[in-house]
XYZ file of C-alpha atoms in Angstrom:
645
model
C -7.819 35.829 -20.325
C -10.106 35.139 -17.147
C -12.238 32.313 -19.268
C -8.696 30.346 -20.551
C -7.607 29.097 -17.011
C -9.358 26.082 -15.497
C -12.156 25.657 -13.095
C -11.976 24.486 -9.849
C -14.151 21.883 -10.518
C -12.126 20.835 -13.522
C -8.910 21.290 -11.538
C -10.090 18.661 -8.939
C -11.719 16.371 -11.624
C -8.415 16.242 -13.001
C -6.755 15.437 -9.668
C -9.210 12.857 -9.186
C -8.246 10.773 -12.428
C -4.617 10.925 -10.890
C -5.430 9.185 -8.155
C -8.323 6.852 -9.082
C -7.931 3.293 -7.932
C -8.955 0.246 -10.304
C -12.176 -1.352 -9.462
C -12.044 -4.971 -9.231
C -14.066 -7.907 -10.840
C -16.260 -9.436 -8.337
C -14.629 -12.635 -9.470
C -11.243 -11.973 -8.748
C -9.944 -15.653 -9.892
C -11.038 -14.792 -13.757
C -8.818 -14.481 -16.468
C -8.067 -15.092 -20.052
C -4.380 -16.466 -19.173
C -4.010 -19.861 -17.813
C -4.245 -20.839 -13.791
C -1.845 -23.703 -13.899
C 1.001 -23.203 -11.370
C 1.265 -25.126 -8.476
C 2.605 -23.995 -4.989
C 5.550 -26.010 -6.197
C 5.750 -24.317 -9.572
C 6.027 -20.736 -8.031
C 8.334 -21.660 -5.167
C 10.869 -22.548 -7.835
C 10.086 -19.083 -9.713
C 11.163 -17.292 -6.546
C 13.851 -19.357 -5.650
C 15.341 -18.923 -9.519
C 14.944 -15.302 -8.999
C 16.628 -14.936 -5.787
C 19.705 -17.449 -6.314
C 21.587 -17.051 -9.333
C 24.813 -14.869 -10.034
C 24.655 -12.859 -6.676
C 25.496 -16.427 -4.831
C 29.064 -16.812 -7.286
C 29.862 -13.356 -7.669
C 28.100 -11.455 -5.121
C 29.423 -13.414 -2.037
C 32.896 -13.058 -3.082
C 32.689 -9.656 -3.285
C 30.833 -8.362 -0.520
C 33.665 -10.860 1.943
C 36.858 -9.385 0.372
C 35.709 -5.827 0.141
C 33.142 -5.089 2.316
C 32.383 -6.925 5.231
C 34.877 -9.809 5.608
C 33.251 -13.275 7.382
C 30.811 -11.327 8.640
C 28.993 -11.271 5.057
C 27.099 -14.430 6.861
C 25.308 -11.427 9.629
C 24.861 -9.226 6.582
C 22.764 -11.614 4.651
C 20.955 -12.666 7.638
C 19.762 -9.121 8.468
C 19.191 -8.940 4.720
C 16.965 -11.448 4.493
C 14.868 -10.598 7.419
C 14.472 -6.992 5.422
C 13.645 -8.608 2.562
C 10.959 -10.220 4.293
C 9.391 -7.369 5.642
C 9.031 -6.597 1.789
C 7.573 -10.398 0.990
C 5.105 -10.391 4.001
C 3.700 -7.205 1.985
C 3.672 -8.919 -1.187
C 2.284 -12.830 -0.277
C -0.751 -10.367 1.265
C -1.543 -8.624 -1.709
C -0.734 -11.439 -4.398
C -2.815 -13.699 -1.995
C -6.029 -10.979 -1.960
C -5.924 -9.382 -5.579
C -4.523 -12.472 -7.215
C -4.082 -10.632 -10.439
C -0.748 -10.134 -12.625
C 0.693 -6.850 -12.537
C 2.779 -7.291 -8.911
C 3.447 -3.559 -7.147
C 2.070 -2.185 -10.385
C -1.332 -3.775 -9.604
C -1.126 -3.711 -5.752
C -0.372 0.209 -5.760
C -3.174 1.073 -8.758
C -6.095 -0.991 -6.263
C -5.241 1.059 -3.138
C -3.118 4.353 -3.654
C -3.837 5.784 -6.924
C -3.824 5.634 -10.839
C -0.465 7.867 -11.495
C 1.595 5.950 -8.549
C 0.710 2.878 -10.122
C 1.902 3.606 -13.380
C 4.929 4.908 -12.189
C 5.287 2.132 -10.156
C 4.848 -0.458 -13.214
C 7.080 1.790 -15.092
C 10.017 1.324 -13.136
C 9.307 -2.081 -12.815
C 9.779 -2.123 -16.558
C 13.092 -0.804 -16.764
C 14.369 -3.079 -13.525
C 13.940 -6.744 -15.356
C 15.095 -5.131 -18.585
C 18.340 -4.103 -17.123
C 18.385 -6.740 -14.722
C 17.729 -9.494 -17.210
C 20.731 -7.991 -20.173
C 22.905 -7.134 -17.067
C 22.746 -11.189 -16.451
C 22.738 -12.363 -19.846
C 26.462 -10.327 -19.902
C 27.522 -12.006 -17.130
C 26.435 -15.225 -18.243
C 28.215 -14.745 -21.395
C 30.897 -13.192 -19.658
C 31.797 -16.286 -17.012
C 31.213 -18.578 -20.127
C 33.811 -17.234 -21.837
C 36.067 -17.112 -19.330
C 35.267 -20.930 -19.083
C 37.139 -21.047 -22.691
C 40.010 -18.919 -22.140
C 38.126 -15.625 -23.439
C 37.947 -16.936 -27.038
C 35.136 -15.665 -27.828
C 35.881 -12.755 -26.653
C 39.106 -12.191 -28.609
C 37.287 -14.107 -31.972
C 34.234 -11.040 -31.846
C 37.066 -8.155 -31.852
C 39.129 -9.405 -34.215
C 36.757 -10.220 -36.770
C 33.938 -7.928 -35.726
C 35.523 -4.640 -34.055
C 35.415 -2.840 -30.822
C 33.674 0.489 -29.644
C 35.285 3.348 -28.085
C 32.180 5.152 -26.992
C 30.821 5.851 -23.759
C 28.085 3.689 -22.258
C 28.571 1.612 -25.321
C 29.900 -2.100 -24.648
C 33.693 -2.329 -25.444
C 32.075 -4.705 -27.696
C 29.028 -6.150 -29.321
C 27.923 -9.891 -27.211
C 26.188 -11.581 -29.649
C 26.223 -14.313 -26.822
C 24.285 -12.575 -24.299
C 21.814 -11.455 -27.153
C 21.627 -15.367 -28.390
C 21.100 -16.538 -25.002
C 18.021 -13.895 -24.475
C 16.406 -14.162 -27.646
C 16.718 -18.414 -26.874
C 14.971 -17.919 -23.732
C 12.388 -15.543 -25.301
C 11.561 -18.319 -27.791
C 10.929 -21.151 -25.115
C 8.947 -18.296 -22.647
C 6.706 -17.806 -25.933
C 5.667 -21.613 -25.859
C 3.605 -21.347 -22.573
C 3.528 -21.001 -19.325
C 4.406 -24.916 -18.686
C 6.862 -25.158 -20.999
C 9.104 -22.241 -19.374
C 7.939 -23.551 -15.569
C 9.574 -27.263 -16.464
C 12.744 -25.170 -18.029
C 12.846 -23.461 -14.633
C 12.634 -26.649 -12.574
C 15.420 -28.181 -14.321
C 17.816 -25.490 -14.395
C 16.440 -24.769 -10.246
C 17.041 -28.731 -9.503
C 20.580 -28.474 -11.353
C 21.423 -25.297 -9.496
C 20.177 -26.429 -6.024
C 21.870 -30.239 -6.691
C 25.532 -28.033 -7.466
C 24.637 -25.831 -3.896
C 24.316 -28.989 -2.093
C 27.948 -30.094 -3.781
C 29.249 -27.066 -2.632
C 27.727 -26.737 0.659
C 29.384 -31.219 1.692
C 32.299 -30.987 0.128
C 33.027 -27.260 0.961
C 32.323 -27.846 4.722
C 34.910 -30.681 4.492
C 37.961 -28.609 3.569
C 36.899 -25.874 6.003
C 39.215 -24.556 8.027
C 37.888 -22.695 11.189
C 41.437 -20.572 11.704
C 40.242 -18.659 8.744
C 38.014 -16.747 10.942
C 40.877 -16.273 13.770
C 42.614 -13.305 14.814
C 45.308 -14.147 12.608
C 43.392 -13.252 9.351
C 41.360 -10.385 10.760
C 39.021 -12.404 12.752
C 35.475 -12.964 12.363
C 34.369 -8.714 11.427
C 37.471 -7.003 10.408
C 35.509 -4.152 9.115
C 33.375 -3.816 12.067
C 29.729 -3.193 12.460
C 29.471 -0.270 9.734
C 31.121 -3.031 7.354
C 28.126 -5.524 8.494
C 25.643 -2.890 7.872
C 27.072 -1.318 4.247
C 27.279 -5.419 3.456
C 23.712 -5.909 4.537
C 23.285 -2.624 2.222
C 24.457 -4.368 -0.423
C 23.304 -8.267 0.001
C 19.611 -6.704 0.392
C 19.664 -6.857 -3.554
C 20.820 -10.354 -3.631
C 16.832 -11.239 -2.655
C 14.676 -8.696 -4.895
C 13.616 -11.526 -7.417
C 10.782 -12.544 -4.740
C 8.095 -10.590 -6.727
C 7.974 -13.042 -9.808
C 5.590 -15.037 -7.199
C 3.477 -12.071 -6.719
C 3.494 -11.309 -10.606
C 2.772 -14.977 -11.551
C -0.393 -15.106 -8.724
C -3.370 -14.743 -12.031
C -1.567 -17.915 -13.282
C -1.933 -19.724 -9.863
C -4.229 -22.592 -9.220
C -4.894 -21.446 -5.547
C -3.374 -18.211 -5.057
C -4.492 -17.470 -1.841
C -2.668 -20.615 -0.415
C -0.010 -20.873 -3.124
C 1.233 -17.098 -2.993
C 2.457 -16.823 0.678
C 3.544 -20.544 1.395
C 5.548 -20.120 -1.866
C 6.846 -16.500 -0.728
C 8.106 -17.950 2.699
C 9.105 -21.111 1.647
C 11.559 -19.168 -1.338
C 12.925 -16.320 0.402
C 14.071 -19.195 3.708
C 15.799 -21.991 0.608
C 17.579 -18.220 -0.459
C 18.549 -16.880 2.660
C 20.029 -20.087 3.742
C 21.666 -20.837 0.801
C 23.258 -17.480 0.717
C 24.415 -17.815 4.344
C 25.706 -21.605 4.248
C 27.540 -20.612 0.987
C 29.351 -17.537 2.330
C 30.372 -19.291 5.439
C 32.120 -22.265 3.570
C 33.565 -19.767 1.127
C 35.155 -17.754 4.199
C 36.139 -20.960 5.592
C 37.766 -22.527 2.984
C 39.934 -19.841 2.021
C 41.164 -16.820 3.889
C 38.608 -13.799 3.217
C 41.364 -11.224 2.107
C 42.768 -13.907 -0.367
C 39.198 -14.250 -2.296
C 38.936 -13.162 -6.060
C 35.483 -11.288 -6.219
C 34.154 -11.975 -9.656
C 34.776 -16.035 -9.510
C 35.312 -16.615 -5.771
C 33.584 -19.884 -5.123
C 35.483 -21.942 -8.145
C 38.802 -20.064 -7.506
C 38.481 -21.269 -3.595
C 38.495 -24.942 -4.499
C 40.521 -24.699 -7.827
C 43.695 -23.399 -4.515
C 42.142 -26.007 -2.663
C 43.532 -28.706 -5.275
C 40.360 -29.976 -6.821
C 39.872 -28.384 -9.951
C 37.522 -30.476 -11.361
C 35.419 -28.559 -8.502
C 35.498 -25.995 -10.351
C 34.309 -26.794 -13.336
C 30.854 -28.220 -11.593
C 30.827 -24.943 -9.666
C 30.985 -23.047 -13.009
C 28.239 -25.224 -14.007
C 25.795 -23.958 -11.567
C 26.594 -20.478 -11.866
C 25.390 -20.524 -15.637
C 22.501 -22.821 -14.410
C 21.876 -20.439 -11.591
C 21.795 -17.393 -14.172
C 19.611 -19.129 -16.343
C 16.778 -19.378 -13.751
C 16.855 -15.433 -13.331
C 17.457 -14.891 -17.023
C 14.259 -16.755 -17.047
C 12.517 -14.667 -14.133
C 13.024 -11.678 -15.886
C 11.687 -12.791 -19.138
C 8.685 -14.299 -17.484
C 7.915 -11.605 -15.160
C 8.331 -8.556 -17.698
C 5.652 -9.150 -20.261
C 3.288 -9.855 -17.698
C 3.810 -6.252 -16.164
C 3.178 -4.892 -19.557
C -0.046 -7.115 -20.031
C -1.610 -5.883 -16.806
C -0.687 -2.021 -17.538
C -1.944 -2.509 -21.106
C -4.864 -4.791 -20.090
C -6.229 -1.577 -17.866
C -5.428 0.792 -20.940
C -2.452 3.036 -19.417
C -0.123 1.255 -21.278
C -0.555 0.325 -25.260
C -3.377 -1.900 -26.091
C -1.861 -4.393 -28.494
C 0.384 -5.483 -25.663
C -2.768 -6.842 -23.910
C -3.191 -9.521 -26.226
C -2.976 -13.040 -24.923
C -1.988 -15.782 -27.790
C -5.450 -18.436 -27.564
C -3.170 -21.635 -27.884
C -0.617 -20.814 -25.717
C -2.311 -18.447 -23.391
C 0.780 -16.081 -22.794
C 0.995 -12.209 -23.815
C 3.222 -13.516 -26.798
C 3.459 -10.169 -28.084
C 4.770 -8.072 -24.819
C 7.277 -11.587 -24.404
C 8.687 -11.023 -28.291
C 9.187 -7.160 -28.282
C 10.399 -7.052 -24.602
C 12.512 -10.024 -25.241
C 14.514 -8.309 -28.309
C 14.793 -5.282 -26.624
C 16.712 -7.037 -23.596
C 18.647 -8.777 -26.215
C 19.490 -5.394 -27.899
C 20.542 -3.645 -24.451
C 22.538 -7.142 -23.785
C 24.235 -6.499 -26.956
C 25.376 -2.936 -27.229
C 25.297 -1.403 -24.151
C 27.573 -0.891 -21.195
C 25.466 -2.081 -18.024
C 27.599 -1.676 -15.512
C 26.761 2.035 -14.870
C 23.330 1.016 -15.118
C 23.182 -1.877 -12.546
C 22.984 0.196 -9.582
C 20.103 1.844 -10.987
C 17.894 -1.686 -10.565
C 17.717 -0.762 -7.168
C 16.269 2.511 -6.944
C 13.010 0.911 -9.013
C 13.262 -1.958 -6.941
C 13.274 -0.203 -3.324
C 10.590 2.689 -4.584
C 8.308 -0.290 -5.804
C 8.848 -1.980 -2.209
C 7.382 1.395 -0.727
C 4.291 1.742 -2.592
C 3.245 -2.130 -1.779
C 4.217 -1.402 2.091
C 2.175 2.203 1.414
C -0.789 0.480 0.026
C -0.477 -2.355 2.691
C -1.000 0.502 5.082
C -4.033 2.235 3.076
C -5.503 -0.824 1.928
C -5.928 -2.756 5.749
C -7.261 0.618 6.885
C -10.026 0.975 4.435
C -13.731 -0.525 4.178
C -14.397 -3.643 2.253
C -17.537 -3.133 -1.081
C -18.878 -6.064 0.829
C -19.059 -4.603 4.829
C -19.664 -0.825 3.426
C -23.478 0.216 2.882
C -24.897 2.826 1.137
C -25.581 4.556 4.427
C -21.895 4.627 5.171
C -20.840 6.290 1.681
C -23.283 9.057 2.160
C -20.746 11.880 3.192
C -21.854 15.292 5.093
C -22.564 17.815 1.950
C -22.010 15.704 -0.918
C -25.203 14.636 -3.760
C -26.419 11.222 -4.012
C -28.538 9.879 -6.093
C -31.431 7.694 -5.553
C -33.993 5.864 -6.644
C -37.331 6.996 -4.413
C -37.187 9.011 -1.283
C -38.750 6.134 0.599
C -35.201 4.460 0.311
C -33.503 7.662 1.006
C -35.360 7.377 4.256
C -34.175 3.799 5.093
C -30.713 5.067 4.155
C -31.008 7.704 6.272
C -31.962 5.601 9.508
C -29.208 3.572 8.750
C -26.283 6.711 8.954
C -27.844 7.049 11.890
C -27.604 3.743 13.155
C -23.738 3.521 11.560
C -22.526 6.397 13.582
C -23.086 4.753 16.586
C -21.014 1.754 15.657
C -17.794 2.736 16.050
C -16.386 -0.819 15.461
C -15.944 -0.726 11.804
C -12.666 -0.712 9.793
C -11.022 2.792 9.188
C -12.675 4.045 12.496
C -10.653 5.402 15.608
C -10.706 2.558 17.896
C -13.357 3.164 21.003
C -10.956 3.044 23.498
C -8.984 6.020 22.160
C -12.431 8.311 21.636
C -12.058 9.794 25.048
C -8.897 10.764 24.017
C -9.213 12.146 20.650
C -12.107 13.065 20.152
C -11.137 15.457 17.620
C -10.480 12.421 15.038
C -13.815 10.943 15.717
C -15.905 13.305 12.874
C -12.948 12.379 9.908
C -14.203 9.895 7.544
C -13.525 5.910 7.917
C -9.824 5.861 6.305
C -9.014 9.383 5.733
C -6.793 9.865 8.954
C -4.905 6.866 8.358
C -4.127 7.882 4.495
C -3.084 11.161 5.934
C -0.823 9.965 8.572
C 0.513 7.440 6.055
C 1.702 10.130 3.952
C 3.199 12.155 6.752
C 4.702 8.931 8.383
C 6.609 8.809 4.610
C 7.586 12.369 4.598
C 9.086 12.068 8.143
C 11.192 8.707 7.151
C 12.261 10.505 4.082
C 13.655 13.593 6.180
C 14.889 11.162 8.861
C 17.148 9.176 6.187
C 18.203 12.484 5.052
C 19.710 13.794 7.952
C 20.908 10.059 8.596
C 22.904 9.668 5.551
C 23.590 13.675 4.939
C 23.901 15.104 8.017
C 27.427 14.642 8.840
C 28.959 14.248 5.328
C 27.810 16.550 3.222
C 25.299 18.989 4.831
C 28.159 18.790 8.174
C 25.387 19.850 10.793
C 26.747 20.297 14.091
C 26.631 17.527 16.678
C 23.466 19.344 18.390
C 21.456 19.918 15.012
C 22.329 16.734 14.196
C 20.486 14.800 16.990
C 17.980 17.340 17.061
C 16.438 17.070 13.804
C 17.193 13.176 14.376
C 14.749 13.249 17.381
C 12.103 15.446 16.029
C 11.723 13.459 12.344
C 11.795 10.512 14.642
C 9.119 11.541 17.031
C 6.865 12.606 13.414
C 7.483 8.996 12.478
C 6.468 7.656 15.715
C 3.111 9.868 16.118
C 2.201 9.181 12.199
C 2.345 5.242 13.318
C 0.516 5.826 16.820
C -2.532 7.490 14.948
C -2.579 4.650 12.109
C -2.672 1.993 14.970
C -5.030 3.730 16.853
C -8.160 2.816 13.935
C -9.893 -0.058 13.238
C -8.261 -2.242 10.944
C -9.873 -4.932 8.303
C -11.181 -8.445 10.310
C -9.406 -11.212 9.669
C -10.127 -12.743 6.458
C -9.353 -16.242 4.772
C -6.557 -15.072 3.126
C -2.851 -14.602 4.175
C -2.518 -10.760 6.160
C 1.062 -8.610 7.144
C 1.200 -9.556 10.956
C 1.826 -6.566 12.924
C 0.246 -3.854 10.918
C 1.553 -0.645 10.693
C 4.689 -1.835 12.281
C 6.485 -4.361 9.604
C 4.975 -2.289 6.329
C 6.360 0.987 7.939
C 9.480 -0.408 8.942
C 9.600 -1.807 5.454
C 9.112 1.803 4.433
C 11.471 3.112 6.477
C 14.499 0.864 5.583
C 13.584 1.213 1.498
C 13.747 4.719 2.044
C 17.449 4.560 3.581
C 18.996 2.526 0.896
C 17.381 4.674 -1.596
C 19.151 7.737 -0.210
C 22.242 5.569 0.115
C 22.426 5.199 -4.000
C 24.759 7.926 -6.154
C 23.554 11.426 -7.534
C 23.631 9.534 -11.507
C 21.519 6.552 -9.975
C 19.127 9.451 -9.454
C 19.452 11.655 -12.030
C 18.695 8.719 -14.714
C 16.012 7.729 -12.648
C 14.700 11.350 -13.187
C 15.257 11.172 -16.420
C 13.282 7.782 -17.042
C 10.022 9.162 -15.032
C 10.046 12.207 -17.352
C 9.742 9.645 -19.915
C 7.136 7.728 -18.141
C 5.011 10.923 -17.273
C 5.010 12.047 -21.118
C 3.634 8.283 -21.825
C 0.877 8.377 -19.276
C -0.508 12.071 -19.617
C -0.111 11.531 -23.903
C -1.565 7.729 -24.083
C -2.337 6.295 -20.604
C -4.424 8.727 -19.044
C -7.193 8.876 -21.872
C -7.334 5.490 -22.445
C -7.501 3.790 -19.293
C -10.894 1.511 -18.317
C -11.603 3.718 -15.547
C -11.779 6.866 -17.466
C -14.132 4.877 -19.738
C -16.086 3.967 -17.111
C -19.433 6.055 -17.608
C -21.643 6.774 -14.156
C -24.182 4.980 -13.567
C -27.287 6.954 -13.681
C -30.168 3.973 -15.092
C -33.298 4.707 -13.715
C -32.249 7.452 -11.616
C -35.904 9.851 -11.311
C -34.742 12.256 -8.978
C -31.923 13.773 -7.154
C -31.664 14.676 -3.443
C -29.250 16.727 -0.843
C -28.223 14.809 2.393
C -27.476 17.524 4.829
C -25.307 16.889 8.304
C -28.061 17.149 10.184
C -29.909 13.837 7.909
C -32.661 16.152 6.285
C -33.018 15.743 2.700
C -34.445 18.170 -0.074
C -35.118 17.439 -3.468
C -32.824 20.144 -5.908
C -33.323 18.541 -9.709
C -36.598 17.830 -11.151
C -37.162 14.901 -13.523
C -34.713 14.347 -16.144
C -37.185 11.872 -17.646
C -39.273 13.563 -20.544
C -42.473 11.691 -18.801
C -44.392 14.922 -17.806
C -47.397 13.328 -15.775
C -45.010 10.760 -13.868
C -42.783 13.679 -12.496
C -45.765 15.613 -11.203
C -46.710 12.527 -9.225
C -43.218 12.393 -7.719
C -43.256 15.758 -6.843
C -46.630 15.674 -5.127
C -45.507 12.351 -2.867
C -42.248 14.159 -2.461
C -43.955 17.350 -0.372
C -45.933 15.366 1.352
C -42.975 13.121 2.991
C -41.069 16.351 3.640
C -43.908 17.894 5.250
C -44.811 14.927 7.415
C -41.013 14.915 7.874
């Protein structure tokens, strides 16, 4: 019974997998797709993932419902969350310019599992996300005709009376994905000019709406008489910001389109910033005419921009409005369908996810195969299924992806480069190393000796804190900063808890309330004092967070909120779908990733030696090598260094 339960040894081995990070290429910039986007290129990408249906539908609905004129605050404060999010992003697209977006970011700095989670997730988001859009794309078309088609497919077709079925099959929707699927499969040009013109319609029809909307505005709409400026007050600000946050999440197409970049370490973060301001502006000049022009409580949610000038008198406004809306949707119908297969190509490419998905078409050079199969599933979830109960679980997959990248942020500033770490400093108090002669093992030796005195080197407490805390100065370069990351998550988790629980459902008295409030907060506080307190990375050539720890934790922090803020069946699917995920990864991904394959690297290795703390050394394997008379030579040298030692 004794022999069938693990090791120790094979328990941690085990552990270890889990959390190995992917080893980089030393030339980061090669690839078998095609480096051909330009800063211009991938500014469009984000801005076509940002702006489509949210600024037609979600506008109108966030002013009548939620927030009133104030929806303008709520997707200012939005966007400056979101960019705590992008700043994370532009860094890591910028330094690992590889596809794969949070996926890849997460699996270089955190840990195997987390990244395929991560990529996962990510999965499911633009698959949803791009059949939720091709439904509403269908659906405002239709509307455009008087619902004909509509009425024509359940007459002649049938309906469905079954629960998260569509009322419905939208052989639209599924056209209009499958069509897009087709033109992604041509290249990565073809579907980048597609995007331009459908971003250049959409932006031309913003402008339209912006002149002539500002014209007919009416600045008593915002008086006293309607409500004023915040009817709802500042909670209704905040639950709009809530709400408008997910109005910017298509940001990370830049990030996931960086191995196709000419310069990505320019390209990534100008394109990032330069997106995220056209969207936030956009969003906040088109809610403020919309308020203006019409009185907020009067607004029809699902078509409020078109019904706003149709009462105005100019119908024919309308129509061009409706005309950017479907433009509008077609840029993030195109996101989705760009961004997707590229996931699966990375996760595939590093073996966790099915290898045949990896392929990359040698004329085209696009993962035709992950954009076909991905492409007709959307089209089948587009056709049959129900989405609406499934929208609001985008965001969970969206928010815990933003995490991990502010996580890794975090981890990855705090840890030593391969090209400033020696051999000295990777020789660790009682673990084995192997080495060539024990002349090096000397030099390697005198240069621990020598590192220990420098204190100044990334992942080490800072000097002017030694004094102080001593007691962190023996941990290893990193390993207090990964731990306080961890608690600094665990404390924002429990602080969002008692947030968003305490007085509604858990109904802690006032006291308990603030108590628990100050002591998560003070955790929080103290995880982000001792990750400050280390040496961080130099500055290098590439774009870097500003502020580190502060915007990636605060990132963290307000991720972590919203999360909590989604309902109980946004989390029990999401349960369901990681079970799903973990039976794919511990049956397939596990055994065939590259860095299980990766054998060690024992050429020419003649002898093995024990660094001790206090720098001796003591030779504990003989030879491997069947050479007989070289080993006793070794050996001989070998006790005479130690004894001169």
């Amino acid at each position: 019974m004794g022999n069938s339960l693990p090791s120790t040894a094979a328990v941690v081995r085990f552990c270890q997998k889990l959390n190995r990070v992917k080893t980089l290429e030393d030339d980061l910039m090669e690839t078998s797709l095609k480096r051909c986007l330009s800063t211009l290129d991938l500014t469009l990408l984000g801005v076509g993932g940002m702006v489509g249906s949210g600024l037609y539908v979600l506008t109108g609905t966030v002013a009548k419902e939620i927030a009133g004129p104030a929806v303008v605050v709520s997707f200012f404060i939005a966007g400056i969350a979101s960019l705590l999010a992008a700043l994370c992003y532009a860094e890591f697209g910028a330094r690992v310019p590889k596809t794969g977006s949070a996926y890849m970011f997460t699996y270089v700095s955190v840990g195997e599992l987390w990244a395929f989670l991560i990529g996962w997730n990510v999965i499911l988001e633009y698959m949803i996300g791009g059949a939720a859009v091709a439904r509403a794309w269908s659906g405002y078309l239709d509307s455009i005709f008087d619902h004909k088609i509509k009425n024509f497919t359940e007459i002649h077709i049938g309906t469905w009376n079954v629960q998260f079925l569509a009322h419905y099959p939208d052989f639209l929707a599924a056209g209009i994905l499958l069509f897009a699927t087709a033109f992604i499969s041509f290249g990565v040009r073809v579907s980048s000019w597609l995007n331009h013109i459908f971003a250049a319609i959409s932006m031309g029809i913003i402008l339209f709406i912006l002149v002539f909307g500002f014209i007919l505005a009416e600045p008593k709409n915002w008086s006293a008489e309607h409500g004023g400026f915040a009817p709802f007050g500042f909670s209704g600000i905040m639950s709009g910001t809530a709400t408008c946050f997910y109005a910017f999440v298509g940001f990370d197409v830049i990030a996931a389109s960086s191995e196709e970049a000419k310069n990505p370490q320019k390209a990534v973060p100008i394109a990032t910033a330069v997106s995220l301001g056209l969207a936030t502006g956009a969003y906040i000049l088109v809610s403020t005419v919309l308020t203006l022009m019409v009185p907020w409580n009067t607004l029809v949610p699902d078509s409020a921009l078109s019904d706003a000038f149709y009462r105005r008198g100019y119908s024919w406004a309308g129509f061009i409005v409706a005309a950017g809306s479907i433009c509008a949707m077609n840029t993030v119908l195109l996101s989705n369908l760009f961004s997707l297969p590229r996931i699966v190509y990375a996760m595939a490419e590093d073996g966790l996810f099915f290898q045949f998905f990896s392929k990359v078409n040698p004329t085209t050079k696009v993962p035709v195969i992950g954009i076909v199969v991905f492409g007709i599933l959307m089209a089948l979830l587009a056709l049959i299924f129900d989405l609406e109960a499934l929208v609001q679980f985008l965001s969970i997959g969206t928010l815990l992806a933003y995490t991990f990248v502010a996580a890794s942020i975090i981890v990855l500033r705090f840890q030593q480069e391969k090209c400033d770490t020696s051999a000295a400093d990777r020789i660790i108090g009682e673990e084995m190393k192997e080495y060539e002669s024990f002349s090096d093992k000397l030099q390697l030796v005198e240069s621990q000796k020598k590192a220990k005195e420098r204190r100044e080197k990334t992942g080490h407490l800072k000097a002017a804190f030694e004094p102080y805390l001593r007691f962190l100065s023996d941990c290893y370069p990193g390993e207090v900063v990964t731990i306080a990351v961890v608690t600094m998550m665990v404390s924002a988790i429990c602080l969002c808890c008692v947030l968003v629980f305490g007085n509604n459902h858990l109904h802690l008295p006032t006291w308990s309330f603030y108590l628990l409030l100050v002591i998560f907060l003070i955790g929080f506080l103290i995880s982000l004092f001792l990750i400050w307190v280390h040496e961080q990375q130099k500055k290098t050539n590439t774009f870097q967070v500003p502020l580190v720890p502060l915007i990636p934790a605060l990132s963290i922090l307000l991720n972590i909120y919203l999360m909590l803020k989604l309902n109980t069946m946004t989390w029990v699917r999401f349960s369901v779908w990681l079970a799903v995920g973990l039976i794919v990864y511990f049956g397939y991904g596990i055994w065939h990733s590259k860095e299980n394959l990766r054998g060690p690297k024992n050429h020419g290795v003649t002898a093995r030696y024990v660094v001790f703390p206090n720098s001796s050394l003591e030779e504990t394997v003989q030879q491997v090598q069947p050479n007989l008379q070289d080993t006793m030579g070794r050996a001989e040298v070998l006790d005479e260094e130690i004894q001169k030692r």
